[in-house]
Amino acid sequence: MKKVYKKWIVFFLVSIMVIFEGSVMQTFGLEVINDNAQTIDGLNREHGISQIQTVILDKNFATAVYDGLKRENHFGNGIQSVKEVLSSFEGYVEYEGWKMKTVFTVKADKIEVATGIKIENIEKEFLTKEEAQTFYDTLQDTKDFCYLSKGIHEYSQAAGELKDDDELIYDITGIEWLRNTSSINLSYNKISDLFPLDIKHISKLADQSGEMRPDALTGEKWYGSYGENVYLDFRGNPINKYPEMIAGRLNWADLDSTHFELKTNPYVFIKEDGANQKFNGEIEIPLIEKGGERIDIQPDSCHIIENSILNSHITSCTKEKIVLNGLTHSGEVKIGFTGADGSQLKGYEVNDFDMSEVISSSLNFLINQSIRIYTPVTLTSLPTSVHISLKAIDSSKGDIGLKGAVFHLYSADVVDGKYVPRQLYNQKDYITDENGEVTVQEKLPSGYYCFVQKKTQENYLIEKNPYGFHIEDTVSLTGGTPELVTSQGKQIKPTTNGTYILIDIHQMFHL
């Protein structure tokens, strides 16, 4: 009986193990074949973007990548890492810095019924779908004309202004893993550093990722598919840090004609010597580095592209400064220049035969230099017309007027509520007539004033107490710039009621 009992125990334990192992195997099998499993959350947008940010740090860049993955429904199978999902993505990523707007275009071919000839190609653009629909409804067929290929088409286009700064891309860290995309358009953002494309950096990644192909390990063919380069568009970015060598399979289309706009601070002058004064400005070129070293500039490459300050011109150019002469008023001077031959950007181009070769392109830049020329102004109130009547009387004789009393006008201070004469305002004598009256009519600036009696008839005492009045200051200083630091480092503070106003091309003829 004991032996039978032992056999049942063994059988029972074996059964448990088989069932348990089967359960594990079955569950594991479900995880592998579950179509809903994703590496990156394709349903919760914010969660999916935060997952991408573990590789691509800039949120706006990560958002653009998420939108690209969404278009292709490429979120991984749950087993892949985020880097593997990004590396296997073959769609495109696009995030231009321009604000976009939706337009609705009504298109139709107007056909003459009798001949069947197209007499008009109608294409009209509207900002709202309702306006487009209203116009669309007017295109009704008649016995003479009919409309073919009639439809309302929706487009997205640049609105003509850049997005707010917090909506732009600054950092391209993580772009290394978008190695099989067809194109990446990050034009007109705020990208300044291309280090993530450095071939030395890429070769280290290739080694860490288990890449076996020799030309991928060296970075020559890290980007793209067979015989094709990844198209990168960085136009309009203020790029000032370039690697010594860009990783392979990059196609910088029309790089030689692309200018990278660099940010500069306004150049500030104070004009104090009259409207004809001219300035010379030493415009600092922002630091542009290649491989950690400042690049050289072709001396003869500096040229003015646009200039709102007439007759100003470039006199010299080094790798650090551009000298502008003949600056007379505020404006904008757009200047283009090119890096020297030794500063060319080098990278790999892959041809149709899947062969890589080193190519080089010149680096072209522009600065949109703002010139700010100020003139000091001091504001004072306009004179106020004053009409005051004075009368000298003998109160002991029933307020009889006294002729010949003389008063003088003084500027005054008020001390403890009493007017105190300060300085004689003018040289006039205000003399009473036969009725003992004198009328004062003057235009006076704001301030405190008083009349003081200087002479009276014989046998009468002079009134010693001044007769005070004040004019309110109704002028308040608004606008302008109360304090300035010039580009020469001089700090300027105006006097009371003073400010500085810009001299532009319209004001300069009126100063």
CSV table of N, CA, C and O in Angstrom, one decimal, residues 232-290:
chain,number,residue,atom,x,y,z
A,232,LEU,N,18.7,65.0,-46.1
A,232,LEU,CA,18.6,65.8,-44.9
A,232,LEU,C,18.5,67.3,-45.4
A,232,LEU,O,19.2,67.8,-46.2
A,233,ASP,N,17.5,67.9,-44.8
A,233,ASP,CA,17.3,69.4,-45.1
A,233,ASP,C,17.4,70.2,-43.8
A,233,ASP,O,16.6,70.1,-42.9
A,234,PHE,N,18.5,70.9,-43.7
A,234,PHE,CA,18.7,71.8,-42.5
A,234,PHE,C,18.7,73.2,-42.9
A,234,PHE,O,19.3,74.1,-42.1
A,235,ARG,N,18.2,73.6,-44.0
A,235,ARG,CA,18.1,75.0,-44.4
A,235,ARG,C,17.5,75.9,-43.3
A,235,ARG,O,16.6,75.5,-42.6
A,236,GLY,N,18.1,77.1,-43.2
A,236,GLY,CA,17.5,78.1,-42.3
A,236,GLY,C,17.8,77.9,-40.9
A,236,GLY,O,17.2,78.6,-40.0
A,237,ASN,N,18.6,76.9,-40.5
A,237,ASN,CA,19.0,76.7,-39.1
A,237,ASN,C,20.3,77.5,-38.8
A,237,ASN,O,21.2,77.6,-39.7
A,238,PRO,N,20.4,78.0,-37.6
A,238,PRO,CA,21.7,78.7,-37.2
A,238,PRO,C,22.8,77.8,-36.9
A,238,PRO,O,23.4,77.9,-35.8
A,239,ILE,N,23.2,76.9,-37.8
A,239,ILE,CA,24.2,75.9,-37.5
A,239,ILE,C,25.6,76.6,-37.4
A,239,ILE,O,26.0,77.2,-38.3
A,240,ASN,N,26.3,76.4,-36.3
A,240,ASN,CA,27.6,77.0,-36.1
A,240,ASN,C,28.6,76.0,-35.6
A,240,ASN,O,29.8,76.3,-35.3
A,241,LYS,N,28.2,74.7,-35.5
A,241,LYS,CA,29.2,73.6,-35.0
A,241,LYS,C,29.1,72.5,-36.0
A,241,LYS,O,28.0,71.8,-36.1
A,242,TYR,N,30.2,72.2,-36.7
A,242,TYR,CA,30.2,71.2,-37.7
A,242,TYR,C,31.3,70.1,-37.4
A,242,TYR,O,32.3,70.5,-36.9
A,243,PRO,N,31.0,68.8,-37.6
A,243,PRO,CA,32.0,67.8,-37.4
A,243,PRO,C,33.1,68.0,-38.5
A,243,PRO,O,32.9,68.6,-39.5
A,244,GLU,N,34.3,67.3,-38.2
A,244,GLU,CA,35.3,67.3,-39.2
A,244,GLU,C,34.9,66.5,-40.4
A,244,GLU,O,35.2,66.9,-41.6
A,245,MET,N,34.1,65.4,-40.2
A,245,MET,CA,33.6,64.6,-41.3
A,245,MET,C,32.2,64.2,-40.9
A,245,MET,O,32.0,63.7,-39.8
A,246,ILE,N,31.3,64.3,-41.9
A,246,ILE,CA,29.9,63.9,-41.7
A,246,ILE,C,29.8,62.4,-42.0
A,246,ILE,O,30.4,61.9,-42.9
A,247,ALA,N,28.9,61.7,-41.3
A,247,ALA,CA,28.8,60.3,-41.5
A,247,ALA,C,28.2,60.0,-42.9
A,247,ALA,O,27.6,60.9,-43.5
A,248,GLY,N,28.3,58.8,-43.4
A,248,GLY,CA,28.0,58.5,-44.8
A,248,GLY,C,26.5,58.5,-45.1
A,248,GLY,O,25.7,58.6,-44.3
A,249,ARG,N,26.3,58.4,-46.4
A,249,ARG,CA,24.9,58.3,-47.0
A,249,ARG,C,24.1,59.6,-46.7
A,249,ARG,O,22.9,59.5,-46.3
A,250,LEU,N,24.7,60.7,-46.7
A,250,LEU,CA,24.0,62.0,-46.5
A,250,LEU,C,23.9,62.7,-47.8
A,250,LEU,O,25.0,62.9,-48.4
A,251,ASN,N,22.8,63.2,-48.2
A,251,ASN,CA,22.7,63.9,-49.5
A,251,ASN,C,22.2,65.4,-49.1
A,251,ASN,O,21.1,65.6,-48.9
A,252,TRP,N,23.2,66.3,-49.1
A,252,TRP,CA,22.9,67.7,-48.9
A,252,TRP,C,22.6,68.3,-50.2
A,252,TRP,O,23.5,68.9,-50.8
A,253,ALA,N,21.4,68.2,-50.6
A,253,ALA,CA,21.0,68.8,-51.9
A,253,ALA,C,21.3,70.3,-52.0
A,253,ALA,O,20.8,71.0,-51.0
A,254,ASP,N,21.9,70.7,-53.0
A,254,ASP,CA,22.1,72.2,-53.2
A,254,ASP,C,22.8,72.9,-52.0
A,254,ASP,O,22.5,74.0,-51.7
A,255,LEU,N,23.7,72.1,-51.4
A,255,LEU,CA,24.4,72.7,-50.2
A,255,LEU,C,25.2,74.0,-50.6
A,255,LEU,O,25.2,74.9,-49.8
A,256,ASP,N,25.8,74.0,-51.7
A,256,ASP,CA,26.6,75.1,-52.1
A,256,ASP,C,25.8,76.4,-52.2
A,256,ASP,O,26.3,77.5,-52.2
A,257,SER,N,24.5,76.3,-52.5
A,257,SER,CA,23.6,77.5,-52.6
A,257,SER,C,22.8,77.7,-51.4
A,257,SER,O,21.9,78.6,-51.4
A,258,THR,N,23.0,76.9,-50.3
A,258,THR,CA,22.3,77.1,-49.1
A,258,THR,C,23.0,77.9,-48.1
A,258,THR,O,24.2,77.7,-47.8
A,259,HIS,N,22.4,78.9,-47.5
A,259,HIS,CA,23.0,79.8,-46.5
A,259,HIS,C,22.4,79.4,-45.1
A,259,HIS,O,21.2,79.3,-45.0
A,260,PHE,N,23.3,79.3,-44.2
A,260,PHE,CA,22.9,79.0,-42.8
A,260,PHE,C,22.9,80.4,-42.1
A,260,PHE,O,23.9,81.0,-41.9
A,261,GLU,N,21.7,80.8,-41.6
A,261,GLU,CA,21.6,82.1,-40.9
A,261,GLU,C,22.0,82.0,-39.5
A,261,GLU,O,21.5,81.2,-38.7
A,262,LEU,N,22.9,82.9,-39.1
A,262,LEU,CA,23.5,82.9,-37.8
A,262,LEU,C,22.9,84.1,-37.0
A,262,LEU,O,22.6,85.2,-37.6
A,263,LYS,N,22.7,83.9,-35.7
A,263,LYS,CA,22.1,85.0,-34.9
A,263,LYS,C,23.1,86.0,-34.4
A,263,LYS,O,24.2,85.6,-34.0
A,264,THR,N,22.8,87.3,-34.6
A,264,THR,CA,23.7,88.3,-34.1
A,264,THR,C,22.8,89.3,-33.2
A,264,THR,O,21.6,89.4,-33.4
A,265,ASN,N,23.5,90.0,-32.3
A,265,ASN,CA,22.9,91.0,-31.5
A,265,ASN,C,22.8,92.3,-32.3
A,265,ASN,O,23.7,92.6,-33.1
A,266,PRO,N,21.8,93.2,-32.0
A,266,PRO,CA,21.8,94.5,-32.6
A,266,PRO,C,23.0,95.3,-32.3
A,266,PRO,O,23.6,95.2,-31.2
A,267,TYR,N,23.5,96.1,-33.3
A,267,TYR,CA,24.6,97.0,-33.1
A,267,TYR,C,24.1,98.4,-32.8
A,267,TYR,O,23.3,98.9,-33.6
A,268,VAL,N,24.5,98.9,-31.7
A,268,VAL,CA,23.9,100.1,-31.1
A,268,VAL,C,24.9,101.3,-31.1
A,268,VAL,O,26.0,101.2,-30.7
A,269,PHE,N,24.4,102.4,-31.7
A,269,PHE,CA,25.1,103.7,-31.7
A,269,PHE,C,24.2,104.8,-31.0
A,269,PHE,O,23.0,104.7,-31.0
A,270,ILE,N,24.9,105.8,-30.5
A,270,ILE,CA,24.2,107.0,-30.1
A,270,ILE,C,24.6,108.2,-31.0
A,270,ILE,O,25.8,108.5,-31.1
A,271,LYS,N,23.6,108.8,-31.6
A,271,LYS,CA,23.9,110.0,-32.5
A,271,LYS,C,23.7,111.3,-31.7
A,271,LYS,O,22.6,111.5,-31.3
A,272,GLU,N,24.8,112.0,-31.5
A,272,GLU,CA,24.7,113.3,-30.7
A,272,GLU,C,25.2,114.5,-31.5
A,272,GLU,O,25.1,115.6,-31.0
A,273,ASP,N,25.8,114.2,-32.6
A,273,ASP,CA,26.4,115.3,-33.4
A,273,ASP,C,25.7,115.8,-34.6
A,273,ASP,O,26.3,116.3,-35.5
A,274,GLY,N,24.4,115.6,-34.6
A,274,GLY,CA,23.6,116.1,-35.8
A,274,GLY,C,23.2,115.0,-36.7
A,274,GLY,O,23.7,113.9,-36.7
A,275,ALA,N,22.3,115.4,-37.6
A,275,ALA,CA,21.7,114.4,-38.5
A,275,ALA,C,22.7,113.9,-39.6
A,275,ALA,O,22.5,112.8,-40.1
A,276,ASN,N,23.8,114.6,-39.8
A,276,ASN,CA,24.7,114.2,-40.9
A,276,ASN,C,25.8,113.3,-40.3
A,276,ASN,O,26.7,112.9,-41.1
A,277,GLN,N,25.8,112.9,-39.1
A,277,GLN,CA,26.8,112.1,-38.5
A,277,GLN,C,26.7,110.7,-39.1
A,277,GLN,O,25.7,110.1,-39.2
A,278,LYS,N,27.9,110.1,-39.4
A,278,LYS,CA,28.0,108.7,-39.9
A,278,LYS,C,28.8,107.9,-39.0
A,278,LYS,O,29.7,108.4,-38.4
A,279,PHE,N,28.5,106.6,-39.0
A,279,PHE,CA,29.2,105.7,-38.1
A,279,PHE,C,29.9,104.5,-38.9
A,279,PHE,O,29.4,104.2,-40.0
A,280,ASN,N,30.9,104.0,-38.3
A,280,ASN,CA,31.6,102.8,-38.8
A,280,ASN,C,31.4,101.7,-37.8
A,280,ASN,O,31.6,101.9,-36.6
A,281,GLY,N,30.9,100.5,-38.2
A,281,GLY,CA,30.6,99.5,-37.2
A,281,GLY,C,31.4,98.2,-37.5
A,281,GLY,O,31.5,97.8,-38.6
A,282,GLU,N,32.0,97.7,-36.4
A,282,GLU,CA,32.8,96.4,-36.5
A,282,GLU,C,31.8,95.3,-36.1
A,282,GLU,O,31.6,95.1,-34.9
A,283,ILE,N,31.2,94.6,-37.1
A,283,ILE,CA,30.2,93.6,-36.8
A,283,ILE,C,31.0,92.3,-36.5
A,283,ILE,O,31.7,91.8,-37.3
A,284,GLU,N,30.7,91.7,-35.3
A,284,GLU,CA,31.4,90.5,-34.9
A,284,GLU,C,30.7,89.3,-35.6
A,284,GLU,O,29.4,89.2,-35.6
A,285,ILE,N,31.5,88.4,-36.3
A,285,ILE,CA,30.9,87.2,-36.9
A,285,ILE,C,30.8,86.2,-35.8
A,285,ILE,O,31.7,85.9,-35.0
A,286,PRO,N,29.6,85.6,-35.6
A,286,PRO,CA,29.4,84.6,-34.5
A,286,PRO,C,30.4,83.4,-34.7
A,286,PRO,O,30.9,83.1,-35.9
A,287,LEU,N,30.8,82.8,-33.6
A,287,LEU,CA,31.8,81.7,-33.7
A,287,LEU,C,31.2,80.5,-34.5
A,287,LEU,O,30.1,80.0,-34.2
A,288,ILE,N,31.9,80.1,-35.5
A,288,ILE,CA,31.6,79.0,-36.4
A,288,ILE,C,32.7,78.0,-36.2
A,288,ILE,O,33.9,78.3,-36.6
A,289,GLU,N,32.4,76.8,-35.8
A,289,GLU,CA,33.4,75.8,-35.5
A,289,GLU,C,33.3,74.6,-36.4
A,289,GLU,O,32.2,74.1,-36.7
A,290,LYS,N,34.4,74.0,-36.8
A,290,LYS,CA,34.5,72.8,-37.5
A,290,LYS,C,35.5,71.9,-36.8
A,290,LYS,O,36.7,72.3,-36.8
